[in-house]
Amino acid sequence: MSRKTTRYPVEKVNSLWQLYKTISFWKVVKNFIVIQIGRYTPFFSLKNWLYRTFLKMNIGDHTAFAVMVVPDILYPERITVGRNCVIGYNTTMLTHEYLITEYRLGDIVIGSDVMIGANTTILPGVTIGDGAVISAGTLVHKDVPAGAFVGGNPMQQLTKKEEKEKE
């Protein structure tokens, strides 16, 4: 399964050097301030309100972003998280990749009842199905099926929903 991203070629210098040709400087400043407040806010309802209101993220009820979680600073509105999820400490959710000859954008869609362990990185264009569990320190570089337990770098499926139900 490849990630679902849209590619935008650039010429002359690398795409990151051309960042403010692709996005407003003031949008980045606003997003940076909101994310920094959210990273240190211990109140989940306040954090979700900040992210919904100022970053335009789609966040379900009772979802908890732990301390130090970093939503994408450039395109946070491309992140959807279902209800009753736990996003672990220091997780990074990227909806962009700025490379040498192109940049790529892709949505992150996280289902409901998903557990994401600490220090996980989620790359653009990834969908994580309902009830999935992502172990700590995982690089989520492709879609995760509903109910799967995955982990590692490179990410591997550790168990399937059917195997978890037998336990």
PDB file of C-alpha atoms in Angstrom, residues 50-127:
ATOM      1  CA  LEU A  50      -7.701  25.080  20.084  1.00  0.00           C
ATOM      2  CA  TYR A  51      -6.934  22.551  17.339  1.00  0.00           C
ATOM      3  CA  ARG A  52     -10.497  22.501  15.987  1.00  0.00           C
ATOM      4  CA  THR A  53     -10.949  26.270  16.115  1.00  0.00           C
ATOM      5  CA  PHE A  54      -7.593  27.635  14.981  1.00  0.00           C
ATOM      6  CA  LEU A  55      -6.030  24.739  13.048  1.00  0.00           C
ATOM      7  CA  LYS A  56      -9.279  23.452  11.496  1.00  0.00           C
ATOM      8  CA  MET A  57      -8.443  19.869  12.495  1.00  0.00           C
ATOM      9  CA  ASN A  58     -11.313  17.367  12.567  1.00  0.00           C
ATOM     10  CA  ILE A  59     -11.143  15.734  16.025  1.00  0.00           C
ATOM     11  CA  GLY A  60     -13.712  13.340  17.481  1.00  0.00           C
ATOM     12  CA  ASP A  61     -15.105  13.465  21.007  1.00  0.00           C
ATOM     13  CA  HIS A  62     -12.979  12.167  23.883  1.00  0.00           C
ATOM     14  CA  THR A  63      -9.783  12.027  21.837  1.00  0.00           C
ATOM     15  CA  ALA A  64      -6.708  12.800  23.920  1.00  0.00           C
ATOM     16  CA  PHE A  65      -3.530  14.354  22.541  1.00  0.00           C
ATOM     17  CA  ALA A  66      -0.792  13.762  25.121  1.00  0.00           C
ATOM     18  CA  VAL A  67       1.746  16.405  26.088  1.00  0.00           C
ATOM     19  CA  MET A  68       4.246  17.337  23.346  1.00  0.00           C
ATOM     20  CA  VAL A  69       2.217  15.930  20.403  1.00  0.00           C
ATOM     21  CA  VAL A  70       3.041  17.866  17.222  1.00  0.00           C
ATOM     22  CA  PRO A  71       0.336  18.188  14.565  1.00  0.00           C
ATOM     23  CA  ASP A  72       1.578  19.342  11.162  1.00  0.00           C
ATOM     24  CA  ILE A  73       2.532  23.011  11.378  1.00  0.00           C
ATOM     25  CA  LEU A  74       1.857  23.794   7.713  1.00  0.00           C
ATOM     26  CA  TYR A  75      -1.335  21.893   6.869  1.00  0.00           C
ATOM     27  CA  PRO A  76      -2.970  20.723  10.139  1.00  0.00           C
ATOM     28  CA  GLU A  77      -6.417  20.989   8.522  1.00  0.00           C
ATOM     29  CA  ARG A  78      -5.498  17.819   6.599  1.00  0.00           C
ATOM     30  CA  ILE A  79      -5.585  15.774   9.854  1.00  0.00           C
ATOM     31  CA  THR A  80      -8.712  13.869  10.906  1.00  0.00           C
ATOM     32  CA  VAL A  81      -8.833  11.914  14.164  1.00  0.00           C
ATOM     33  CA  GLY A  82     -11.859   9.845  15.206  1.00  0.00           C
ATOM     34  CA  ARG A  83     -13.444   9.611  18.625  1.00  0.00           C
ATOM     35  CA  ASN A  84     -11.961   8.089  21.772  1.00  0.00           C
ATOM     36  CA  CYS A  85      -8.357   7.976  20.529  1.00  0.00           C
ATOM     37  CA  VAL A  86      -5.125   8.356  22.471  1.00  0.00           C
ATOM     38  CA  ILE A  87      -2.249  10.069  20.655  1.00  0.00           C
ATOM     39  CA  GLY A  88       0.875   9.335  22.716  1.00  0.00           C
ATOM     40  CA  TYR A  89       3.565  11.648  24.045  1.00  0.00           C
ATOM     41  CA  ASN A  90       5.788  13.367  21.448  1.00  0.00           C
ATOM     42  CA  THR A  91       3.977  11.917  18.425  1.00  0.00           C
ATOM     43  CA  THR A  92       4.490  13.855  15.177  1.00  0.00           C
ATOM     44  CA  MET A  93       1.807  13.943  12.460  1.00  0.00           C
ATOM     45  CA  LEU A  94       3.119  15.199   9.110  1.00  0.00           C
ATOM     46  CA  THR A  95       0.834  16.056   6.197  1.00  0.00           C
ATOM     47  CA  HIS A  96       3.687  17.488   4.143  1.00  0.00           C
ATOM     48  CA  GLU A  97       7.095  16.424   2.829  1.00  0.00           C
ATOM     49  CA  TYR A  98       9.371  19.097   1.379  1.00  0.00           C
ATOM     50  CA  LEU A  99      12.084  17.431  -0.722  1.00  0.00           C
ATOM     51  CA  ILE A 100      14.794  18.584  -3.144  1.00  0.00           C
ATOM     52  CA  THR A 101      12.828  18.567  -6.417  1.00  0.00           C
ATOM     53  CA  GLU A 102       9.244  18.424  -5.155  1.00  0.00           C
ATOM     54  CA  TYR A 103       6.962  18.697  -2.194  1.00  0.00           C
ATOM     55  CA  ARG A 104       4.144  16.296  -1.340  1.00  0.00           C
ATOM     56  CA  LEU A 105       0.903  16.769   0.562  1.00  0.00           C
ATOM     57  CA  GLY A 106      -1.393  14.086   1.926  1.00  0.00           C
ATOM     58  CA  ASP A 107      -4.168  13.694   4.457  1.00  0.00           C
ATOM     59  CA  ILE A 108      -3.802  11.767   7.702  1.00  0.00           C
ATOM     60  CA  VAL A 109      -6.984   9.934   8.644  1.00  0.00           C
ATOM     61  CA  ILE A 110      -7.085   8.198  12.020  1.00  0.00           C
ATOM     62  CA  GLY A 111     -10.176   6.128  12.849  1.00  0.00           C
ATOM     63  CA  SER A 112     -11.939   5.819  16.192  1.00  0.00           C
ATOM     64  CA  ASP A 113     -10.676   3.943  19.258  1.00  0.00           C
ATOM     65  CA  VAL A 114      -7.066   4.113  18.010  1.00  0.00           C
ATOM     66  CA  MET A 115      -4.101   3.970  20.386  1.00  0.00           C
ATOM     67  CA  ILE A 116      -0.864   5.570  19.169  1.00  0.00           C
ATOM     68  CA  GLY A 117       2.193   5.019  21.366  1.00  0.00           C
ATOM     69  CA  ALA A 118       4.730   7.662  22.343  1.00  0.00           C
ATOM     70  CA  ASN A 119       7.365   8.976  19.920  1.00  0.00           C
ATOM     71  CA  THR A 120       5.507   7.809  16.820  1.00  0.00           C
ATOM     72  CA  THR A 121       5.822   9.607  13.483  1.00  0.00           C
ATOM     73  CA  ILE A 122       2.903   9.483  11.047  1.00  0.00           C
ATOM     74  CA  LEU A 123       3.747  10.400   7.440  1.00  0.00           C
ATOM     75  CA  PRO A 124       1.429  12.127   4.924  1.00  0.00           C
ATOM     76  CA  GLY A 125      -1.206  10.157   3.056  1.00  0.00           C
ATOM     77  CA  VAL A 126      -1.715   7.493   5.738  1.00  0.00           C
ATOM     78  CA  THR A 127      -5.008   6.049   6.989  1.00  0.00           C
TER      79      THR A 127
END
